[in-house]
XYZ file of N, CA and C in Angstrom:
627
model
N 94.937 39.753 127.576
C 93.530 39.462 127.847
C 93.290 37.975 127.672
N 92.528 37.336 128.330
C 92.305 35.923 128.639
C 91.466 35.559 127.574
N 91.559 34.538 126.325
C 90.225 34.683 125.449
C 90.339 33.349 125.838
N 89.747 32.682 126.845
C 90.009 31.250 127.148
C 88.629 30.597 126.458
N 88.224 29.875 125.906
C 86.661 29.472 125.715
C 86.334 29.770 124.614
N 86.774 30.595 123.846
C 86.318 31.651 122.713
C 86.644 30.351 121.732
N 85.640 31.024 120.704
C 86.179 29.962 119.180
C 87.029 30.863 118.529
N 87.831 30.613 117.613
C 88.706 31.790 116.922
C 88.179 31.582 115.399
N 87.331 32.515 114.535
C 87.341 32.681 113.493
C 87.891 31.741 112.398
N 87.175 30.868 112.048
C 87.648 29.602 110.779
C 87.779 28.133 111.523
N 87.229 28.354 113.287
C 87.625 27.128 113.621
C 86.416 26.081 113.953
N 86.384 24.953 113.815
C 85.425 24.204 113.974
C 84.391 24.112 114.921
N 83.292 23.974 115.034
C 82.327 24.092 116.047
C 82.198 22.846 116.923
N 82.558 22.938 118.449
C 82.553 22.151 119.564
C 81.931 20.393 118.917
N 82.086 19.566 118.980
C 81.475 17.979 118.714
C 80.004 18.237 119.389
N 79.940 18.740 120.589
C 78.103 18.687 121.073
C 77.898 19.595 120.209
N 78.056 20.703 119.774
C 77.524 21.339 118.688
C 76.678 20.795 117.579
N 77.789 19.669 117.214
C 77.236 18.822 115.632
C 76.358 18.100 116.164
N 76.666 17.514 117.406
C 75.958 16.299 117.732
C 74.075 17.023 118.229
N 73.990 17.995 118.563
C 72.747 18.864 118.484
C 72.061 19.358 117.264
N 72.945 19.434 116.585
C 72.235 19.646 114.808
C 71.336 18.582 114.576
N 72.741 17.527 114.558
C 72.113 16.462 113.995
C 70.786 15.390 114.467
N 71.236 15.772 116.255
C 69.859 15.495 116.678
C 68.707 15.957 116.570
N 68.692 17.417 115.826
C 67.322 18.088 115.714
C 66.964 17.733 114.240
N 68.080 17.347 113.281
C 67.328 16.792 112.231
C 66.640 15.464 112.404
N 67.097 14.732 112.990
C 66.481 13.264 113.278
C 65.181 13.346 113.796
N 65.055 14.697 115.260
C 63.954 14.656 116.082
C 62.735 15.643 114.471
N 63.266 16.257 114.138
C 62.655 16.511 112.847
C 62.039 15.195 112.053
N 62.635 14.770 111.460
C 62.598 13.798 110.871
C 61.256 12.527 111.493
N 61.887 12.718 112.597
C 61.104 11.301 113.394
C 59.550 11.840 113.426
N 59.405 13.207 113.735
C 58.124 13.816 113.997
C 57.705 14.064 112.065
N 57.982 14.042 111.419
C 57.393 13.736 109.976
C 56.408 12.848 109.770
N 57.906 11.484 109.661
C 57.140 10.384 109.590
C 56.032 9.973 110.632
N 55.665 10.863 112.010
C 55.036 10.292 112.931
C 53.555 10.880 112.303
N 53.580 11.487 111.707
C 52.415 12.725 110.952
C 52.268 12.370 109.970
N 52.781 11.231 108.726
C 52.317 10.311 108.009
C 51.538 9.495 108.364
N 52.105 9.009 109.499
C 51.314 7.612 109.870
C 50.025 7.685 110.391
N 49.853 8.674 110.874
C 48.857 9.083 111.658
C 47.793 9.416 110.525
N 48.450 10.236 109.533
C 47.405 10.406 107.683
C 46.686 9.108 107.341
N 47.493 8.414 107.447
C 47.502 6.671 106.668
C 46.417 6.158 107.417
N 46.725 6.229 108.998
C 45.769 5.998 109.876
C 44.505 6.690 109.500
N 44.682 7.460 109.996
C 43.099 8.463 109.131
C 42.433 7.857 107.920
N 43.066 7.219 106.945
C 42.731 7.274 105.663
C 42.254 5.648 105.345
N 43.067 4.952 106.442
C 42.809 3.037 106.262
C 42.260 2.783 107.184
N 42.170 3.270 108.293
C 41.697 2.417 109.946
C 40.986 3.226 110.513
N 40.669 4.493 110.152
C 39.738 5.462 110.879
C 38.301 4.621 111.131
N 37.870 4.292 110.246
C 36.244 3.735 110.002
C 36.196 2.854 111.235
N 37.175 2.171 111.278
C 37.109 0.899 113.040
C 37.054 1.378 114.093
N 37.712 3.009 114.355
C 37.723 3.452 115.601
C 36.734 4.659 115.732
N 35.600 4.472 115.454
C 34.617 5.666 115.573
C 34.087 5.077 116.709
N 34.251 6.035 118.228
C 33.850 4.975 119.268
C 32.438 4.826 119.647
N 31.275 5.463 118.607
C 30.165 5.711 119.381
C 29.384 4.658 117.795
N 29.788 4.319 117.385
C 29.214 2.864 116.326
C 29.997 1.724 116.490
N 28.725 0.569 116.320
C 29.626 -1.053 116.138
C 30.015 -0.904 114.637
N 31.094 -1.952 114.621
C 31.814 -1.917 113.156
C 30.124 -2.848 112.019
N 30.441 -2.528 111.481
C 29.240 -3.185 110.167
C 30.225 -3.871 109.725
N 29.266 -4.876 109.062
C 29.916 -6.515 108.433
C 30.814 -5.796 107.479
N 30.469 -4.986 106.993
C 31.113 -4.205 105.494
C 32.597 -3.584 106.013
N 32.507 -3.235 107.314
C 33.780 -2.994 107.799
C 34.909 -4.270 108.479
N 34.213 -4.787 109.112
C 34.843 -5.814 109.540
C 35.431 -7.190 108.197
N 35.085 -6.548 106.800
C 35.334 -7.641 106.107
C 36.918 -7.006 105.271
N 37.115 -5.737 105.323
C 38.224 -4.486 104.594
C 38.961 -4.341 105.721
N 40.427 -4.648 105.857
C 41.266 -3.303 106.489
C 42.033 -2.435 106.227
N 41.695 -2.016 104.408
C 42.336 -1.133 103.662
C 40.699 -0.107 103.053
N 41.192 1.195 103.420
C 40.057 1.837 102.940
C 40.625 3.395 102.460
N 39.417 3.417 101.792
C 39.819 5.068 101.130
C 38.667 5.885 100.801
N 39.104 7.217 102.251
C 38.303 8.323 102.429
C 38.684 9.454 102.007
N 37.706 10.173 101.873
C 37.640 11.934 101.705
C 36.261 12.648 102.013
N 36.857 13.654 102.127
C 36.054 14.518 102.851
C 35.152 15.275 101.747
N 33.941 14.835 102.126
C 32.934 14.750 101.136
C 31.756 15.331 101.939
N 31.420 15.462 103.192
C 29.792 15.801 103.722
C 29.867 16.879 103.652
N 28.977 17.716 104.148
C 28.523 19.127 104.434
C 29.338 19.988 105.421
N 29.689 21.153 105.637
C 29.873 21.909 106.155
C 29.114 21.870 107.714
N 30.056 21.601 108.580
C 29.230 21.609 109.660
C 28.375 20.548 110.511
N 28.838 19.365 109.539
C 28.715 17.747 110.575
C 29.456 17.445 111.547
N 29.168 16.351 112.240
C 30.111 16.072 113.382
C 30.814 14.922 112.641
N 30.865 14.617 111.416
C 31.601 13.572 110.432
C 31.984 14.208 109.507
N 33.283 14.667 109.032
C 34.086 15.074 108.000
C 34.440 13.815 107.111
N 34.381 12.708 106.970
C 35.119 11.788 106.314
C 33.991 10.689 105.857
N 33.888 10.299 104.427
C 33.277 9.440 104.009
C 34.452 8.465 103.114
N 33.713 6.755 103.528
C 35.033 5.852 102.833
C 34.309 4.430 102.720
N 34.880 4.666 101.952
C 34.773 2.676 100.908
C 36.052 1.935 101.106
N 35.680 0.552 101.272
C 36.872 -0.286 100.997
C 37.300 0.025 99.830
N 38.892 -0.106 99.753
C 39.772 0.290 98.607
C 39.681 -1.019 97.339
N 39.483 0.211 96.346
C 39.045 -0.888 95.242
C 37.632 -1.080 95.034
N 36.911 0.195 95.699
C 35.433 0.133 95.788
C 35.223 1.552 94.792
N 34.116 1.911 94.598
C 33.910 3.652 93.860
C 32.847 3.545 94.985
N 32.620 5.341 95.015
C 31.845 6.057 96.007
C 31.426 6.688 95.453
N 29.851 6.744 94.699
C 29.060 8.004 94.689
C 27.828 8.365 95.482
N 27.651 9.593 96.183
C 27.132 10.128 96.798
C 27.368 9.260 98.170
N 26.371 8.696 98.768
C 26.998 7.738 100.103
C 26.658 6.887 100.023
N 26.986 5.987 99.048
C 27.165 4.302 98.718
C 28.444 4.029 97.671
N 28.904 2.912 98.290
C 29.841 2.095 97.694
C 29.623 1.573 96.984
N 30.300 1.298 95.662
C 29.779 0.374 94.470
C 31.368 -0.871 94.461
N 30.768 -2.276 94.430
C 32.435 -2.783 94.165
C 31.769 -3.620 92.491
N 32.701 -3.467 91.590
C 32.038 -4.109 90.020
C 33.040 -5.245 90.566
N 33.081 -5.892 90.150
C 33.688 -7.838 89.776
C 33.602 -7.962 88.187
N 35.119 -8.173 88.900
C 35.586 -9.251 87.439
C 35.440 -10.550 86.963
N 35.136 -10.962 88.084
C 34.205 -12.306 87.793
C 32.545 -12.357 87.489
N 32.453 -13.931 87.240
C 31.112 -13.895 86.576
C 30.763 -15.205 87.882
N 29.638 -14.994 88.062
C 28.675 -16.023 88.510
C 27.115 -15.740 88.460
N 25.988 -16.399 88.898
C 24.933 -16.289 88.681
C 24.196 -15.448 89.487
N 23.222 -15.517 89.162
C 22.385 -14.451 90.234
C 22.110 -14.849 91.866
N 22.180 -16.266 92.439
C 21.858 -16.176 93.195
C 23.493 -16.244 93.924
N 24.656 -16.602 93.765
C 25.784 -16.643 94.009
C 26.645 -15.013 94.110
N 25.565 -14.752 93.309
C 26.133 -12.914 93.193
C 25.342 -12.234 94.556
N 24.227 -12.569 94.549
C 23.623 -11.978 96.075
C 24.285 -12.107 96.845
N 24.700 -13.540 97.167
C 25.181 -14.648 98.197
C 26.764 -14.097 98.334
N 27.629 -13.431 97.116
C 28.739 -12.974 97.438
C 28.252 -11.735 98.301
N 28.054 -10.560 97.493
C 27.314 -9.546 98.053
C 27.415 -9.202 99.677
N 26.363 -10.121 99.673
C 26.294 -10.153 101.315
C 27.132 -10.588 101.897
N 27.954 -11.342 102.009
C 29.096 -11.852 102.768
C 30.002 -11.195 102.746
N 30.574 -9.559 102.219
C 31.092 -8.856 101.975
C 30.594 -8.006 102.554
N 29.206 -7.777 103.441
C 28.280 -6.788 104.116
C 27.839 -5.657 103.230
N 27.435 -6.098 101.916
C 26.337 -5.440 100.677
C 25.700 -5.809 100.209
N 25.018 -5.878 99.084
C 23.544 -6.414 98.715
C 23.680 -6.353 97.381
N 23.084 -6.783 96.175
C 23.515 -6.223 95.009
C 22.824 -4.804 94.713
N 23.131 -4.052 93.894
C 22.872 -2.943 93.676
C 21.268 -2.596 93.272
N 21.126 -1.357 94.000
C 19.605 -1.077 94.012
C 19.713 0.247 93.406
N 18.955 0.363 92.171
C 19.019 1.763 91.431
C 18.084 2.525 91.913
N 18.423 3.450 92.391
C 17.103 4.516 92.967
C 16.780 5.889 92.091
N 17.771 5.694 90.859
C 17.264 6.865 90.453
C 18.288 7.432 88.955
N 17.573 8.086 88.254
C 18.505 8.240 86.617
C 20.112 8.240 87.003
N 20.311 8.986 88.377
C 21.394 9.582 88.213
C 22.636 8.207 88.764
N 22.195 7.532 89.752
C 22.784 6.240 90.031
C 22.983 5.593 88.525
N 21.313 4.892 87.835
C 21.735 4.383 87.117
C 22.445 4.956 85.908
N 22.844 5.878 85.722
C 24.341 6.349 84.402
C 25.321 6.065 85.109
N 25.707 6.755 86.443
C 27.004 6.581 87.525
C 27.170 4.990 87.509
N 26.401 4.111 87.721
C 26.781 2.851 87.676
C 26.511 2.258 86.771
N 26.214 2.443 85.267
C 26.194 1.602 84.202
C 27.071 1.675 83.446
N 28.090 0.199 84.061
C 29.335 -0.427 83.619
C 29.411 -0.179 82.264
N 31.020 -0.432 81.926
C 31.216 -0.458 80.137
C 31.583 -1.649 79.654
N 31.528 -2.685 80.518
C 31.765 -3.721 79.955
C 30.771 -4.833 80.236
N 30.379 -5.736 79.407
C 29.335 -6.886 79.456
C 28.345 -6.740 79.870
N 27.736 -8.044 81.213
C 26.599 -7.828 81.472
C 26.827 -8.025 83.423
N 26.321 -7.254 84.381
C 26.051 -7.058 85.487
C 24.679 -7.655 85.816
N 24.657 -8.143 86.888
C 24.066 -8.303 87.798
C 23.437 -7.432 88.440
N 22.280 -7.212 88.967
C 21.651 -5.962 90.147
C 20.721 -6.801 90.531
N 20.333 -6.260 91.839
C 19.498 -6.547 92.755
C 18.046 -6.319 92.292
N 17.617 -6.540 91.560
C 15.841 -6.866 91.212
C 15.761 -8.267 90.246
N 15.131 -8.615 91.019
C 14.411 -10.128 91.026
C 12.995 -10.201 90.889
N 12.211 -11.642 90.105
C 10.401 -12.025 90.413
C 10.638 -12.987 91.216
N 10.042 -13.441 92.119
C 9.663 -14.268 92.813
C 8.390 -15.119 92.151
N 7.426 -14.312 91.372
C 6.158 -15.045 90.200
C 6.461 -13.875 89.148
N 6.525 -14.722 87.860
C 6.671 -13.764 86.843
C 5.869 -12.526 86.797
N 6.676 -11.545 86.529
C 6.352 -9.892 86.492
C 6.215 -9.087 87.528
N 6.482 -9.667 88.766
C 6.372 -9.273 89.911
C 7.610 -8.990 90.667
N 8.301 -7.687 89.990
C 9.375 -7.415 90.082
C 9.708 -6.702 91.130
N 10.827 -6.959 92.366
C 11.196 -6.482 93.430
C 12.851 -6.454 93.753
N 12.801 -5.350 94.678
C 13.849 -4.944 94.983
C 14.575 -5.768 96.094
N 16.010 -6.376 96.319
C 16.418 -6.904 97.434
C 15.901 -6.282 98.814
N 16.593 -4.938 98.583
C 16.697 -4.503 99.977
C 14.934 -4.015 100.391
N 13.730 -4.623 99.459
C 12.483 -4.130 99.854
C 12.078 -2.858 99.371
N 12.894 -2.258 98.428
C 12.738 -1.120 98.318
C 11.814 -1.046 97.233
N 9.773 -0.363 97.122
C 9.370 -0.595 96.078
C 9.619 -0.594 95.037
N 9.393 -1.355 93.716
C 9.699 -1.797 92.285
C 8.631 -0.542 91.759
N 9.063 0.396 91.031
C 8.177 1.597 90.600
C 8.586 1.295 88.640
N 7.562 0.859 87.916
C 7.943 0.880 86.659
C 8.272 1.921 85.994
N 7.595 3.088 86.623
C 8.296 4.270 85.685
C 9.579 4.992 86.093
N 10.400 4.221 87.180
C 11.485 5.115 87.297
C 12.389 3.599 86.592
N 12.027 2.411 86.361
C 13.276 1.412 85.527
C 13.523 1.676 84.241
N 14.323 1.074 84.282
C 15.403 1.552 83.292
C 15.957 0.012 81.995
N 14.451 -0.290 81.925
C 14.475 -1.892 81.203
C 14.996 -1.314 79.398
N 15.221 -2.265 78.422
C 15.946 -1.969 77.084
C 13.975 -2.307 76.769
N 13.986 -1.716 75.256
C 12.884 -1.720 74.755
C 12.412 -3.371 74.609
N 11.022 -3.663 74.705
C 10.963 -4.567 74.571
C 11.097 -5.687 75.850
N 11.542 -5.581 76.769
C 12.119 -5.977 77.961
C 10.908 -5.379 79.149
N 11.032 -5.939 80.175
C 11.230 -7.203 80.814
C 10.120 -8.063 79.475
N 10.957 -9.080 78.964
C 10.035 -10.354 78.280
C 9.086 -10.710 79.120
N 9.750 -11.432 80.936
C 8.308 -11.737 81.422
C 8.102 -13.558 81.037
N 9.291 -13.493 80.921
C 9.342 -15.005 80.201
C 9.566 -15.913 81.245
N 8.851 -17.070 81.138
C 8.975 -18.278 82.059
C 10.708 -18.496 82.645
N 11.131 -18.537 83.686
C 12.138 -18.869 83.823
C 13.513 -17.619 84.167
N 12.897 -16.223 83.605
C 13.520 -15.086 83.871
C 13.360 -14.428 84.280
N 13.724 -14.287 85.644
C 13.493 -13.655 86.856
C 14.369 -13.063 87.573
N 15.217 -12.511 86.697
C 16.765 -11.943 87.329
C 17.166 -10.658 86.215
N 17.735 -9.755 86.701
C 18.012 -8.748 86.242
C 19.690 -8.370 85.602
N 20.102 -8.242 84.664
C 21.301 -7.305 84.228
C 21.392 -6.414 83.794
N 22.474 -5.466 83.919
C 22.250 -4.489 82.920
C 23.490 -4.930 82.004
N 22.533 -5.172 80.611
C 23.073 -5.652 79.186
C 23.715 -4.697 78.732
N 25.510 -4.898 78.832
C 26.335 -3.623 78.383
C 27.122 -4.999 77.033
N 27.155 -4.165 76.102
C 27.403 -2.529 75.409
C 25.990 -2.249 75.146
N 25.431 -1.000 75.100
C 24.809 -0.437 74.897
C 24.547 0.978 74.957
N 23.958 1.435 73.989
C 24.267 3.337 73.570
C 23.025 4.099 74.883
N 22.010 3.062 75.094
C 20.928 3.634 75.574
C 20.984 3.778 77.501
N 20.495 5.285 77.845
C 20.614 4.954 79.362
C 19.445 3.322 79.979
N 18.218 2.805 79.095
C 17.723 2.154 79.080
C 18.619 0.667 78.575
N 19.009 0.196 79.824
C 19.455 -1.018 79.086
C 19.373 -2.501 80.698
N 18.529 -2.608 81.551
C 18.131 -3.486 81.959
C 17.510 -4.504 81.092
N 17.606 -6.128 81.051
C 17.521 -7.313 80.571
C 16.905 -8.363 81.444
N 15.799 -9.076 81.176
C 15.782 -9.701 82.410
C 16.461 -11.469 82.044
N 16.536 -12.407 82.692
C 17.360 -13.039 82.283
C 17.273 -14.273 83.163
N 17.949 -15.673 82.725
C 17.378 -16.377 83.451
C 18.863 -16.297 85.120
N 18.281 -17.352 86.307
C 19.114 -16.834 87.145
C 20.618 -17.714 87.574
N 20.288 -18.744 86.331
C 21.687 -19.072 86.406
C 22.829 -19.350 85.316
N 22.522 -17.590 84.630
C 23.730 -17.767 83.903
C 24.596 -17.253 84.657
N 25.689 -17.136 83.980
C 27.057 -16.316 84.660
C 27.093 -14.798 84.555
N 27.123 -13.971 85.237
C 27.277 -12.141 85.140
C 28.246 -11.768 85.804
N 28.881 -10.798 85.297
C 29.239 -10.159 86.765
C 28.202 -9.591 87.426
N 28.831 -8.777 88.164
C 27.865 -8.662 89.161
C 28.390 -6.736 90.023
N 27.666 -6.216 90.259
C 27.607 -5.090 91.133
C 26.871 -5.138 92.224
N 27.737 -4.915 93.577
C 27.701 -4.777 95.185
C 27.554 -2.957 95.601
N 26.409 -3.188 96.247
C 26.292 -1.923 97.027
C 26.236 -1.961 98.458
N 26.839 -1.076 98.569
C 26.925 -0.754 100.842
C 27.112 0.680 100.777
N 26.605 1.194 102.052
C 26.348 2.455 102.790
C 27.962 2.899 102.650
N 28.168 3.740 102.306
C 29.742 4.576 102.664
C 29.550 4.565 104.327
N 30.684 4.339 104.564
C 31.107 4.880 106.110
C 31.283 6.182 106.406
N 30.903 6.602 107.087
C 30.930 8.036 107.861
C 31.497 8.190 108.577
N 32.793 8.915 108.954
C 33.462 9.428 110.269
C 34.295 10.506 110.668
């Protein structure tokens, strides 16, 4: 009987044989890493290619970012993201600085970064953003003593601030806001004059996409 072609039991498998293995691990392989990149993509560069918005200053100033999926059930946006090295609560970005400069240099960074300094709207912001170290910067300013306002326009309501007892002084010359850390109390706004050195806290809109 002719067993011409046949493999015989213990004997090695044809060279295209191996050479097909090994190409399906590679084509394996190659399609992995192609499904990383594409994650990474998602996760750093998504925010630039949402084609139905212009990029915001806040985007165009980051090309490292970090999202998660944070909205509601049932948006046409699954993904909310901050430049990396930013915190995200609820849908604003907070960036703290390790540096110190004054109040009007802290705006002036702020914005050139496409944010504003931070605007407290409410108990639960200000605990989420009251730093543990020193003294911050935020966005409420007088323009005439006691006539306290918000950057972004947003009304100055005395009973929702969050001033330390005794405070706002109201004093000639202090017309700028920190929040004076260490302190035990959720009450710990200071008002202060506007060119000492603080750090400082930046707020911007989370990106949506």
């Amino acid at each position: 009987m002719n067993h011409q072609g046949r493999v015989s039991p213990g004997t090695a498998a044809p060279a295209e044989e191996r050479s097909c293995s090994w190409l399906n691990i590679w084509v394996f392989l190659t399609f992995a890493l192609a499904i990383k990149a594409a994650l990474v993509t998602i996760c750093l560069v998504v925010p630039f290619c949402h084609s139905s918005d212009q990029p915001t200053v806040l985007q165009q100033q980051f090309s490292e970012w970090e999202c998660n999926s944070a909205l509601p059930q049932g948006t046409d946006r699954g993904w909310m993201c901050c430049p990396k090295g930013w915190r995200r609560f609820q849908r604003s970005c907070y960036f703290l600085s390790t540096d110190k400069m004054s109040w009007a240099e802290s705006e002036q960074n702020c914005t050139g970064m496409g944010s504003q300094l931070v605007v407290i709207n409410s108990k639960a912001e200000q605990i989420k953003r009251n730093p543990k170290r020193e003294n911050f910067h935020i966005g409420l300013f007088a323009e005439k003593v006691g006539q306290w306002q918000w950057v972004d326009k947003t009304p100055y309501n005395v009973t929702a601030a969050f001033w330390r007892e005794g405070e706002p002084s109201n004093s000639l010359g202090e017309n700028c806001t920190v929040m004076h850390v260490p302190g035990v109390s959720l009450n710990n706004w200071n008002d202060v004059r506007s060119d000492l050195l603080h750090h400082r806290i930046c707020e911007a809109a989370a990106v949506t996409v």
